[in-house]
PDB file of C-alpha atoms in Angstrom:
ATOM      1  CA  MET A  79     -55.044  45.737 -28.787  1.00 45.00           C
ATOM      2  CA  LYS A  80     -52.925  45.018 -31.835  1.00 47.00           C
ATOM      3  CA  ILE A  81     -52.245  41.341 -32.612  1.00 42.00           C
ATOM      4  CA  SER A  82     -48.483  41.832 -32.213  1.00 43.00           C
ATOM      5  CA  HIS A  83     -48.994  43.414 -28.785  1.00 46.00           C
ATOM      6  CA  PHE A  84     -51.338  40.593 -27.803  1.00 37.00           C
ATOM      7  CA  ILE A  85     -48.747  37.950 -28.741  1.00 36.00           C
ATOM      8  CA  CYS A  86     -46.082  39.709 -26.685  1.00 42.00           C
ATOM      9  CA  PHE A  87     -48.539  39.928 -23.793  1.00 36.00           C
ATOM     10  CA  LEU A  88     -49.160  36.178 -23.970  1.00 36.00           C
ATOM     11  CA  PHE A  89     -45.434  35.384 -23.872  1.00 36.00           C
ATOM     12  CA  LEU A  90     -45.180  37.156 -20.511  1.00 40.00           C
ATOM     13  CA  PHE A  91     -47.261  34.357 -19.028  1.00 41.00           C
ATOM     14  CA  ILE A  92     -45.645  31.406 -20.763  1.00 39.00           C
ATOM     15  CA  PRO A  93     -43.260  29.703 -18.297  1.00 42.00           C
ATOM     16  CA  ILE A  94     -39.612  29.730 -19.282  1.00 40.00           C
ATOM     17  CA  ILE A  95     -38.605  26.309 -20.559  1.00 40.00           C
ATOM     18  CA  ASN A  96     -35.071  25.035 -19.923  1.00 43.00           C
ATOM     19  CA  PHE A  97     -33.834  23.734 -23.248  1.00 53.00           C
ATOM     20  CA  ALA A  98     -30.377  22.796 -21.901  1.00 83.00           C
ATOM     21  CA  GLN A  99     -29.728  19.135 -22.572  1.00 92.00           C
ATOM     22  CA  SER A 100     -28.116  16.811 -20.082  1.00 96.00           C
ATOM     23  CA  LEU A 101     -24.980  14.968 -21.182  1.00 97.00           C
ATOM     24  CA  GLN A 102     -26.923  11.718 -21.550  1.00 97.00           C
ATOM     25  CA  GLU A 103     -29.417  13.487 -23.839  1.00 97.00           C
ATOM     26  CA  LYS A 104     -26.591  14.904 -25.944  1.00 97.00           C
ATOM     27  CA  LEU A 105     -25.392  11.326 -26.338  1.00 97.00           C
ATOM     28  CA  GLY A 106     -28.805  10.307 -27.663  1.00 97.00           C
ATOM     29  CA  TYR A 107     -30.249   8.790 -24.490  1.00 98.00           C
ATOM     30  CA  ALA A 108     -33.218   9.805 -22.355  1.00 98.00           C
ATOM     31  CA  ALA A 109     -32.842  12.228 -19.449  1.00 97.00           C
ATOM     32  CA  GLU A 110     -33.712   9.461 -16.982  1.00 97.00           C
ATOM     33  CA  ASP A 111     -31.146   6.994 -18.334  1.00 98.00           C
ATOM     34  CA  LYS A 112     -28.261   5.752 -16.194  1.00 98.00           C
ATOM     35  CA  LEU A 113     -25.037   5.649 -18.221  1.00 98.00           C
ATOM     36  CA  LEU A 114     -21.829   4.182 -16.860  1.00 98.00           C
ATOM     37  CA  ILE A 115     -18.227   3.839 -17.973  1.00 98.00           C
ATOM     38  CA  ILE A 116     -16.590   0.968 -16.078  1.00 98.00           C
ATOM     39  CA  HIS A 117     -12.987   2.017 -16.319  1.00 98.00           C
ATOM     40  CA  GLY A 118      -9.821   0.034 -15.572  1.00 98.00           C
ATOM     41  CA  ASP A 119      -6.963   2.295 -14.513  1.00 97.00           C
ATOM     42  CA  ASP A 120      -3.223   1.718 -14.673  1.00 97.00           C
ATOM     43  CA  VAL A 121      -2.624  -0.541 -17.680  1.00 98.00           C
ATOM     44  CA  GLY A 122       1.044  -0.535 -18.559  1.00 98.00           C
ATOM     45  CA  VAL A 123       2.215  -1.016 -14.986  1.00 98.00           C
ATOM     46  CA  SER A 124       2.578  -4.796 -15.145  1.00 98.00           C
ATOM     47  CA  HIS A 125       1.854  -7.847 -17.265  1.00 98.00           C
ATOM     48  CA  SER A 126      -0.614  -8.973 -14.590  1.00 98.00           C
ATOM     49  CA  GLN A 127      -2.464  -5.674 -14.758  1.00 98.00           C
ATOM     50  CA  ASN A 128      -2.583  -5.697 -18.551  1.00 98.00           C
ATOM     51  CA  LEU A 129      -3.915  -9.246 -18.828  1.00 98.00           C
ATOM     52  CA  ALA A 130      -6.556  -8.783 -16.136  1.00 98.00           C
ATOM     53  CA  THR A 131      -7.804  -5.523 -17.641  1.00 98.00           C
ATOM     54  CA  PHE A 132      -8.044  -6.759 -21.210  1.00 98.00           C
ATOM     55  CA  GLN A 133      -9.664 -10.007 -20.124  1.00 98.00           C
ATOM     56  CA  ALA A 134     -12.220  -7.965 -18.169  1.00 98.00           C
ATOM     57  CA  ILE A 135     -12.891  -5.939 -21.328  1.00 98.00           C
ATOM     58  CA  GLN A 136     -13.281  -9.052 -23.476  1.00 97.00           C
ATOM     59  CA  ASN A 137     -15.200 -11.240 -21.019  1.00 96.00           C
ATOM     60  CA  GLY A 138     -16.528  -8.867 -18.375  1.00 97.00           C
ATOM     61  CA  LEU A 139     -18.078  -5.454 -17.969  1.00 98.00           C
ATOM     62  CA  VAL A 140     -15.080  -3.151 -18.268  1.00 98.00           C
ATOM     63  CA  SER A 141     -15.701  -0.707 -21.119  1.00 98.00           C
ATOM     64  CA  SER A 142     -12.664   1.567 -20.942  1.00 98.00           C
ATOM     65  CA  THR A 143      -9.076   1.765 -19.742  1.00 98.00           C
ATOM     66  CA  SER A 144      -6.169   4.193 -19.612  1.00 98.00           C
ATOM     67  CA  MET A 145      -2.443   3.556 -19.814  1.00 98.00           C
ATOM     68  CA  MET A 146       0.511   4.699 -17.747  1.00 98.00           C
ATOM     69  CA  VAL A 147       2.911   5.365 -20.601  1.00 98.00           C
ATOM     70  CA  PRO A 148       6.194   5.694 -18.611  1.00 98.00           C
ATOM     71  CA  ALA A 149       5.700   2.304 -16.926  1.00 98.00           C
ATOM     72  CA  ALA A 150       7.600  -0.742 -18.197  1.00 96.00           C
ATOM     73  CA  TRP A 151       4.674  -2.713 -19.629  1.00 98.00           C
ATOM     74  CA  SER A 152       3.005   0.050 -21.647  1.00 97.00           C
ATOM     75  CA  LYS A 153       4.189  -1.305 -24.990  1.00 97.00           C
ATOM     76  CA  GLU A 154       2.258  -4.524 -24.330  1.00 98.00           C
ATOM     77  CA  VAL A 155      -0.928  -2.465 -24.067  1.00 98.00           C
ATOM     78  CA  ALA A 156      -0.666  -1.589 -27.749  1.00 96.00           C
ATOM     79  CA  GLU A 157      -0.313  -5.275 -28.630  1.00 96.00           C
ATOM     80  CA  LEU A 158      -3.247  -6.376 -26.469  1.00 97.00           C
ATOM     81  CA  ALA A 159      -5.393  -3.571 -27.897  1.00 96.00           C
ATOM     82  CA  LYS A 160      -5.268  -5.297 -31.281  1.00 94.00           C
ATOM     83  CA  SER A 161      -7.411  -8.110 -29.885  1.00 91.00           C
ATOM     84  CA  ILE A 162     -10.215  -5.694 -28.923  1.00 93.00           C
ATOM     85  CA  LYS A 163     -12.783  -4.288 -31.335  1.00 91.00           C
ATOM     86  CA  ASN A 164     -12.872  -0.484 -31.041  1.00 93.00           C
ATOM     87  CA  PRO A 165     -10.760  -0.315 -27.859  1.00 96.00           C
ATOM     88  CA  ASP A 166     -11.335   2.677 -25.604  1.00 98.00           C
ATOM     89  CA  ILE A 167      -7.884   3.594 -24.283  1.00 98.00           C
ATOM     90  CA  GLY A 168      -6.916   6.916 -22.749  1.00 98.00           C
ATOM     91  CA  ILE A 169      -3.797   8.392 -21.192  1.00 98.00           C
ATOM     92  CA  HIS A 170      -3.566   7.968 -17.431  1.00 98.00           C
ATOM     93  CA  ILE A 171      -1.336  11.017 -17.063  1.00 98.00           C
ATOM     94  CA  THR A 172       1.522   9.806 -14.883  1.00 98.00           C
ATOM     95  CA  LEU A 173       3.625  12.285 -12.918  1.00 98.00           C
ATOM     96  CA  THR A 174       4.368  10.045  -9.926  1.00 98.00           C
ATOM     97  CA  ASN A 175       5.903   6.677  -9.095  1.00 97.00           C
ATOM     98  CA  GLU A 176       4.459   5.449  -5.819  1.00 97.00           C
ATOM     99  CA  TRP A 177       5.847   1.899  -5.677  1.00 97.00           C
ATOM    100  CA  LEU A 178       8.814   0.998  -3.474  1.00 95.00           C
ATOM    101  CA  HIS A 179      10.782  -1.418  -5.647  1.00 95.00           C
ATOM    102  CA  TYR A 180       9.419  -0.706  -9.114  1.00 96.00           C
ATOM    103  CA  ASN A 181      10.555   2.569 -10.587  1.00 96.00           C
ATOM    104  CA  TRP A 182      10.243   4.640 -13.754  1.00 98.00           C
ATOM    105  CA  GLY A 183      11.233   8.062 -14.969  1.00 98.00           C
ATOM    106  CA  PRO A 184       9.471  10.584 -17.203  1.00 98.00           C
ATOM    107  CA  GLU A 185       8.682   9.825 -20.829  1.00 98.00           C
ATOM    108  CA  ALA A 186      10.178  13.142 -21.929  1.00 98.00           C
ATOM    109  CA  GLY A 187      13.535  12.244 -20.345  1.00 97.00           C
ATOM    110  CA  LYS A 188      14.945  13.394 -17.038  1.00 96.00           C
ATOM    111  CA  THR A 189      17.147  16.104 -18.579  1.00 97.00           C
ATOM    112  CA  ASP A 190      14.155  17.763 -20.294  1.00 98.00           C
ATOM    113  CA  VAL A 191      11.895  17.688 -17.237  1.00 98.00           C
ATOM    114  CA  PRO A 192      14.299  17.724 -14.249  1.00 98.00           C
ATOM    115  CA  GLY A 193      11.581  18.896 -11.862  1.00 98.00           C
ATOM    116  CA  LEU A 194       9.772  15.594 -12.286  1.00 98.00           C
ATOM    117  CA  VAL A 195      12.611  13.396 -11.039  1.00 98.00           C
ATOM    118  CA  ASN A 196      14.353  12.635  -7.762  1.00 97.00           C
ATOM    119  CA  PRO A 197      18.169  12.276  -7.509  1.00 95.00           C
ATOM    120  CA  LEU A 198      17.921   8.707  -8.855  1.00 95.00           C
ATOM    121  CA  GLY A 199      16.071   9.856 -11.966  1.00 96.00           C
ATOM    122  CA  HIS A 200      12.750   8.348 -10.879  1.00 98.00           C
ATOM    123  CA  MET A 201       9.454  10.161 -10.546  1.00 98.00           C
ATOM    124  CA  PHE A 202       8.438  11.314  -7.060  1.00 98.00           C
ATOM    125  CA  PRO A 203       6.005   9.164  -5.054  1.00 97.00           C
ATOM    126  CA  SER A 204       3.477  11.923  -4.283  1.00 97.00           C
ATOM    127  CA  CYS A 205       1.609  14.721  -6.026  1.00 98.00           C
ATOM    128  CA  ALA A 206       2.777  17.145  -3.324  1.00 98.00           C
ATOM    129  CA  GLU A 207       6.423  16.540  -4.289  1.00 98.00           C
ATOM    130  CA  VAL A 208       5.577  17.004  -7.961  1.00 98.00           C
ATOM    131  CA  ALA A 209       3.882  20.340  -7.199  1.00 98.00           C
ATOM    132  CA  GLN A 210       6.929  21.485  -5.206  1.00 98.00           C
ATOM    133  CA  ASN A 211       9.425  20.676  -7.938  1.00 98.00           C
ATOM    134  CA  ALA A 212       7.900  20.610 -11.431  1.00 98.00           C
ATOM    135  CA  SER A 213       7.051  23.777 -13.345  1.00 98.00           C
ATOM    136  CA  PRO A 214       3.878  23.903 -15.444  1.00 98.00           C
ATOM    137  CA  GLU A 215       6.068  24.036 -18.551  1.00 98.00           C
ATOM    138  CA  GLN A 216       7.769  20.774 -17.597  1.00 98.00           C
ATOM    139  CA  VAL A 217       4.452  19.111 -16.778  1.00 98.00           C
ATOM    140  CA  GLU A 218       3.011  20.122 -20.147  1.00 98.00           C
ATOM    141  CA  LYS A 219       6.079  18.770 -21.918  1.00 98.00           C
ATOM    142  CA  GLU A 220       5.751  15.447 -20.089  1.00 98.00           C
ATOM    143  CA  VAL A 221       2.026  15.073 -20.749  1.00 98.00           C
ATOM    144  CA  ARG A 222       2.588  15.785 -24.445  1.00 98.00           C
ATOM    145  CA  ALA A 223       5.368  13.202 -24.517  1.00 98.00           C
ATOM    146  CA  GLN A 224       3.054  10.579 -22.996  1.00 98.00           C
ATOM    147  CA  ILE A 225       0.273  11.285 -25.488  1.00 98.00           C
ATOM    148  CA  GLU A 226       2.615  11.254 -28.478  1.00 98.00           C
ATOM    149  CA  SER A 227       4.384   8.109 -27.297  1.00 98.00           C
ATOM    150  CA  ALA A 228       1.064   6.264 -27.000  1.00 98.00           C
ATOM    151  CA  LYS A 229       0.055   7.435 -30.454  1.00 98.00           C
ATOM    152  CA  SER A 230       3.373   6.244 -31.875  1.00 98.00           C
ATOM    153  CA  MET A 231       2.593   2.778 -30.462  1.00 97.00           C
ATOM    154  CA  GLY A 232      -0.645   2.787 -32.462  1.00 97.00           C
ATOM    155  CA  ILE A 233      -2.996   3.760 -29.631  1.00 97.00           C
ATOM    156  CA  ASP A 234      -6.043   5.771 -30.716  1.00 97.00           C
ATOM    157  CA  VAL A 235      -6.151   7.953 -27.603  1.00 98.00           C
ATOM    158  CA  THR A 236      -9.768   8.478 -26.526  1.00 98.00           C
ATOM    159  CA  HIS A 237      -9.451  10.642 -23.410  1.00 98.00           C
ATOM    160  CA  LEU A 238      -7.216  11.992 -20.645  1.00 98.00           C
ATOM    161  CA  ASP A 239      -7.344  11.232 -16.937  1.00 98.00           C
ATOM    162  CA  SER A 240      -4.928  11.765 -14.068  1.00 98.00           C
ATOM    163  CA  HIS A 241      -3.007   9.186 -12.025  1.00 98.00           C
ATOM    164  CA  MET A 242      -3.395   9.976  -8.309  1.00 97.00           C
ATOM    165  CA  GLY A 243      -5.148  13.233  -9.313  1.00 97.00           C
ATOM    166  CA  CYS A 244      -1.904  15.197  -9.690  1.00 98.00           C
ATOM    167  CA  MET A 245      -3.329  17.319 -12.507  1.00 98.00           C
ATOM    168  CA  PHE A 246      -6.118  18.398 -10.138  1.00 97.00           C
ATOM    169  CA  TYR A 247      -4.260  18.809  -6.875  1.00 91.00           C
ATOM    170  CA  GLY A 248      -0.837  20.061  -7.967  1.00 94.00           C
ATOM    171  CA  GLN A 249      -0.158  23.634  -9.005  1.00 97.00           C
ATOM    172  CA  PRO A 250      -3.293  25.418 -10.347  1.00 97.00           C
ATOM    173  CA  GLU A 251      -1.660  25.722 -13.776  1.00 98.00           C
ATOM    174  CA  TYR A 252      -1.601  21.919 -14.061  1.00 98.00           C
ATOM    175  CA  MET A 253      -5.394  21.988 -14.373  1.00 98.00           C
ATOM    176  CA  ARG A 254      -5.152  24.515 -17.191  1.00 98.00           C
ATOM    177  CA  ILE A 255      -2.728  22.180 -19.002  1.00 98.00           C
ATOM    178  CA  TYR A 256      -5.171  19.300 -18.535  1.00 98.00           C
ATOM    179  CA  VAL A 257      -7.992  21.281 -20.150  1.00 98.00           C
ATOM    180  CA  LYS A 258      -5.759  22.838 -22.808  1.00 98.00           C
ATOM    181  CA  LEU A 259      -4.390  19.527 -24.082  1.00 98.00           C
ATOM    182  CA  ALA A 260      -7.800  17.841 -24.100  1.00 98.00           C
ATOM    183  CA  LEU A 261      -9.104  20.640 -26.302  1.00 98.00           C
ATOM    184  CA  GLU A 262      -5.986  20.625 -28.482  1.00 98.00           C
ATOM    185  CA  TYR A 263      -6.170  16.874 -29.094  1.00 98.00           C
ATOM    186  CA  ASN A 264      -9.954  17.092 -29.378  1.00 98.00           C
ATOM    187  CA  ILE A 265     -10.634  14.397 -26.778  1.00 98.00           C
ATOM    188  CA  PRO A 266     -12.523  14.462 -23.465  1.00 98.00           C
ATOM    189  CA  ALA A 267     -10.757  14.881 -20.152  1.00 98.00           C
ATOM    190  CA  MET A 268     -12.179  13.081 -17.133  1.00 98.00           C
ATOM    191  CA  ILE A 269     -13.828  15.986 -15.324  1.00 98.00           C
ATOM    192  CA  ASN A 270     -16.848  15.518 -13.114  1.00 98.00           C
ATOM    193  CA  GLN A 271     -19.207  18.087 -11.625  1.00 97.00           C
ATOM    194  CA  GLU A 272     -17.185  18.249  -8.404  1.00 97.00           C
ATOM    195  CA  ILE A 273     -13.930  19.040 -10.223  1.00 97.00           C
ATOM    196  CA  TYR A 274     -15.642  21.515 -12.535  1.00 98.00           C
ATOM    197  CA  LYS A 275     -17.386  23.416  -9.738  1.00 97.00           C
ATOM    198  CA  GLY A 276     -14.393  23.273  -7.407  1.00 97.00           C
ATOM    199  CA  LEU A 277     -11.455  23.955  -9.721  1.00 97.00           C
ATOM    200  CA  ILE A 278     -12.678  25.379 -13.031  1.00 98.00           C
ATOM    201  CA  GLU A 279     -15.796  27.459 -12.402  1.00 97.00           C
ATOM    202  CA  PRO A 280     -14.283  29.571  -9.554  1.00 97.00           C
ATOM    203  CA  ASN A 281     -11.127  30.354 -11.599  1.00 97.00           C
ATOM    204  CA  PRO A 282     -12.207  31.810 -14.958  1.00 97.00           C
ATOM    205  CA  ALA A 283      -8.994  33.819 -15.345  1.00 98.00           C
ATOM    206  CA  LEU A 284      -6.913  30.637 -15.202  1.00 98.00           C
ATOM    207  CA  PHE A 285      -8.738  29.236 -18.234  1.00 98.00           C
ATOM    208  CA  GLU A 286      -8.933  32.445 -20.239  1.00 97.00           C
ATOM    209  CA  GLY A 287      -8.678  31.773 -23.955  1.00 98.00           C
ATOM    210  CA  LEU A 288      -9.759  28.136 -23.632  1.00 98.00           C
ATOM    211  CA  GLU A 289     -13.178  26.902 -24.776  1.00 97.00           C
ATOM    212  CA  VAL A 290     -13.824  25.007 -21.557  1.00 97.00           C
ATOM    213  CA  GLN A 291     -17.547  24.835 -22.357  1.00 96.00           C
ATOM    214  CA  LYS A 292     -16.760  22.390 -25.176  1.00 97.00           C
ATOM    215  CA  LEU A 293     -15.595  19.705 -22.767  1.00 97.00           C
ATOM    216  CA  PRO A 294     -18.233  17.176 -21.626  1.00 98.00           C
ATOM    217  CA  ILE A 295     -18.642  17.156 -17.837  1.00 98.00           C
ATOM    218  CA  ILE A 296     -19.685  13.843 -16.307  1.00 98.00           C
ATOM    219  CA  ASP A 297     -21.731  13.586 -13.137  1.00 98.00           C
ATOM    220  CA  GLN A 298     -19.792  11.313 -10.777  1.00 97.00           C
ATOM    221  CA  ILE A 299     -16.495   9.497 -10.413  1.00 98.00           C
ATOM    222  CA  ILE A 300     -16.991   6.481  -8.149  1.00 98.00           C
ATOM    223  CA  MET A 301     -14.014   4.623  -6.655  1.00 98.00           C
ATOM    224  CA  ALA A 302     -13.551   2.205  -3.801  1.00 98.00           C
ATOM    225  CA  ASP A 303     -11.384   3.385  -0.901  1.00 97.00           C
ATOM    226  CA  GLU A 304      -9.746   1.680   2.067  1.00 97.00           C
ATOM    227  CA  LYS A 305     -13.033   1.640   4.007  1.00 97.00           C
ATOM    228  CA  ALA A 306     -14.800  -0.050   1.079  1.00 97.00           C
ATOM    229  CA  TYR A 307     -12.083  -2.702   0.909  1.00 97.00           C
ATOM    230  CA  ALA A 308     -12.295  -3.344   4.651  1.00 97.00           C
ATOM    231  CA  ASN A 309     -16.093  -3.669   4.540  1.00 97.00           C
ATOM    232  CA  GLY A 310     -16.142  -5.770   1.380  1.00 97.00           C
ATOM    233  CA  MET A 311     -15.703  -4.735  -2.231  1.00 98.00           C
ATOM    234  CA  GLU A 312     -18.701  -6.757  -3.398  1.00 97.00           C
ATOM    235  CA  GLU A 313     -20.918  -4.871  -0.960  1.00 98.00           C
ATOM    236  CA  PHE A 314     -19.481  -1.508  -2.051  1.00 98.00           C
ATOM    237  CA  TYR A 315     -19.970  -2.107  -5.775  1.00 98.00           C
ATOM    238  CA  THR A 316     -23.427  -3.640  -5.321  1.00 98.00           C
ATOM    239  CA  ASP A 317     -24.546  -0.615  -3.321  1.00 98.00           C
ATOM    240  CA  ALA A 318     -23.017   1.813  -5.847  1.00 98.00           C
ATOM    241  CA  LEU A 319     -24.806   0.169  -8.776  1.00 98.00           C
ATOM    242  CA  LYS A 320     -28.149  -0.138  -6.978  1.00 98.00           C
ATOM    243  CA  ASN A 321     -28.063   3.551  -6.061  1.00 98.00           C
ATOM    244  CA  LEU A 322     -26.719   4.941  -9.325  1.00 98.00           C
ATOM    245  CA  PRO A 323     -28.815   7.986 -10.316  1.00 98.00           C
ATOM    246  CA  ALA A 324     -29.657   9.145 -13.819  1.00 98.00           C
ATOM    247  CA  GLY A 325     -26.689  10.750 -15.544  1.00 98.00           C
ATOM    248  CA  VAL A 326     -23.253   9.865 -16.877  1.00 98.00           C
ATOM    249  CA  HIS A 327     -20.860   8.313 -14.388  1.00 98.00           C
ATOM    250  CA  VAL A 328     -17.430   6.675 -14.277  1.00 98.00           C
ATOM    251  CA  LEU A 329     -16.649   3.744 -12.000  1.00 98.00           C
ATOM    252  CA  LEU A 330     -12.877   3.527 -11.531  1.00 98.00           C
ATOM    253  CA  LEU A 331     -11.360   0.079 -11.035  1.00 98.00           C
ATOM    254  CA  HIS A 332      -7.815  -1.176 -10.510  1.00 98.00           C
ATOM    255  CA  LEU A 333      -7.642  -4.625 -12.061  1.00 98.00           C
ATOM    256  CA  ALA A 334      -4.865  -7.197 -11.774  1.00 98.00           C
ATOM    257  CA  PHE A 335      -4.320 -10.766 -10.679  1.00 98.00           C
ATOM    258  CA  ASP A 336      -3.228 -11.644  -7.164  1.00 98.00           C
ATOM    259  CA  ASP A 337      -0.011 -13.238  -8.433  1.00 98.00           C
ATOM    260  CA  ALA A 338       3.690 -13.063  -7.614  1.00 98.00           C
ATOM    261  CA  GLU A 339       4.376 -10.253 -10.067  1.00 98.00           C
ATOM    262  CA  MET A 340       1.640  -7.941  -8.788  1.00 98.00           C
ATOM    263  CA  ASN A 341       2.474  -8.697  -5.157  1.00 98.00           C
ATOM    264  CA  ALA A 342       6.069  -7.700  -5.860  1.00 98.00           C
ATOM    265  CA  VAL A 343       5.003  -4.476  -7.603  1.00 97.00           C
ATOM    266  CA  THR A 344       2.681  -3.440  -4.752  1.00 97.00           C
ATOM    267  CA  SER A 345       4.961  -4.611  -1.938  1.00 97.00           C
ATOM    268  CA  GLY A 346       4.759  -2.439   1.164  1.00 96.00           C
ATOM    269  CA  HIS A 347       1.322  -1.005   0.343  1.00 96.00           C
ATOM    270  CA  ASP A 348      -1.790  -1.835   2.346  1.00 94.00           C
ATOM    271  CA  SER A 349      -4.164  -0.479  -0.327  1.00 96.00           C
ATOM    272  CA  PHE A 350      -4.502  -0.879  -4.099  1.00 97.00           C
ATOM    273  CA  HIS A 351      -2.402  -4.014  -3.735  1.00 98.00           C
ATOM    274  CA  ALA A 352      -2.693  -7.329  -5.580  1.00 98.00           C
ATOM    275  CA  PRO A 353      -5.590  -8.804  -3.514  1.00 98.00           C
ATOM    276  CA  TRP A 354      -7.538  -5.516  -3.906  1.00 98.00           C
ATOM    277  CA  ARG A 355      -7.096  -5.631  -7.687  1.00 98.00           C
ATOM    278  CA  GLN A 356      -8.080  -9.285  -7.887  1.00 98.00           C
ATOM    279  CA  LYS A 357     -11.365  -8.458  -6.141  1.00 98.00           C
ATOM    280  CA  ASP A 358     -12.078  -5.749  -8.727  1.00 98.00           C
ATOM    281  CA  TYR A 359     -11.446  -8.276 -11.485  1.00 98.00           C
ATOM    282  CA  ASP A 360     -13.544 -10.988  -9.853  1.00 98.00           C
ATOM    283  CA  PHE A 361     -16.608  -8.818  -9.334  1.00 98.00           C
ATOM    284  CA  PHE A 362     -16.689  -7.167 -12.753  1.00 98.00           C
ATOM    285  CA  THR A 363     -16.273 -10.435 -14.625  1.00 98.00           C
ATOM    286  CA  SER A 364     -19.005 -12.147 -12.592  1.00 98.00           C
ATOM    287  CA  GLU A 365     -22.510 -13.125 -13.629  1.00 98.00           C
ATOM    288  CA  GLN A 366     -23.707 -11.402 -10.482  1.00 97.00           C
ATOM    289  CA  ALA A 367     -22.446  -8.021 -11.706  1.00 98.00           C
ATOM    290  CA  LYS A 368     -23.882  -8.550 -15.205  1.00 98.00           C
ATOM    291  CA  LYS A 369     -27.270  -9.406 -13.721  1.00 98.00           C
ATOM    292  CA  LEU A 370     -27.121  -6.357 -11.448  1.00 98.00           C
ATOM    293  CA  LEU A 371     -26.555  -4.004 -14.383  1.00 98.00           C
ATOM    294  CA  GLU A 372     -29.492  -5.558 -16.228  1.00 98.00           C
ATOM    295  CA  GLU A 373     -31.774  -5.283 -13.197  1.00 98.00           C
ATOM    296  CA  GLN A 374     -30.835  -1.642 -12.643  1.00 98.00           C
ATOM    297  CA  ASN A 375     -31.124  -0.853 -16.373  1.00 98.00           C
ATOM    298  CA  ILE A 376     -27.612   0.613 -16.424  1.00 98.00           C
ATOM    299  CA  LYS A 377     -26.237   1.200 -19.890  1.00 98.00           C
ATOM    300  CA  LEU A 378     -22.489   0.844 -20.473  1.00 98.00           C
ATOM    301  CA  ILE A 379     -20.809   3.467 -22.637  1.00 98.00           C
ATOM    302  CA  THR A 380     -17.237   4.505 -23.500  1.00 98.00           C
ATOM    303  CA  TRP A 381     -15.157   7.672 -23.635  1.00 98.00           C
ATOM    304  CA  LYS A 382     -15.052   7.171 -27.386  1.00 97.00           C
ATOM    305  CA  GLU A 383     -18.812   7.796 -27.516  1.00 97.00           C
ATOM    306  CA  ILE A 384     -18.477  10.921 -25.403  1.00 98.00           C
ATOM    307  CA  GLY A 385     -15.623  12.110 -27.611  1.00 97.00           C
ATOM    308  CA  LYS A 386     -17.941  12.241 -30.612  1.00 96.00           C
ATOM    309  CA  LEU A 387     -19.600  15.270 -29.013  1.00 95.00           C
ATOM    310  CA  LEU A 388     -16.375  17.193 -29.657  1.00 93.00           C
TER     311      LEU A 388
END
């Protein structure tokens, strides 16, 4: 047998090795490492929300946040960001306005995106109403306006995510816009395995022409729900951290103080209200939470780190 034939013969019996790296390995960590972004949603909504979130970044465990640009207190976010070294601030793409007595309209202006406003000029309270009224072209215009407005305030935008999930659960074309703009601005979009396998992978034609494979896909998005609040937020977060598997995960929080301002903003809601947000703040600024992360060997990262892969 010739040597070349013998070598080829040997390769038939060498097991195929999977050289595909996990996201944590691409970031320079070991395959068994547990990486976590502790992310505070909704900055820009209120002064209470802004202060609680930035205090939790400075003194607690929160490593990332994202701003609701059309809301009244978004400009303050840019000012507070100056007090943080290397702040990790994304755009919490806002197409809805769910509060009863606190209202805003689109950043692009109601005449440019009429499908995003009700007769009073405010955004609709639900994603279903957005999907019924707003064309993909109008949604893209609004998302661009929010990104550019944040940049004009001096925000170094690190990622995109979606308030109430409207980019995921509206018209299918909204998801294409989400991916398209992340690639165009060269920043990650918050997409986990569930979203990728449920909305992107089955619809290749929808994303034709886009280099979807460039976007980092995280493993899990973890968020407390009404059941978690009823059973105890401390118990929910403790259990989530103790059972966090290897991979890259995002823990979504909604931080604010249980004060008069936040109670007025969230009036009429029995979830994601001021007491709920205070509990998020209390736990993730506590020594108990810090100790738990150390015991579980959980490493905190940011979207800015993930963005370097792009």
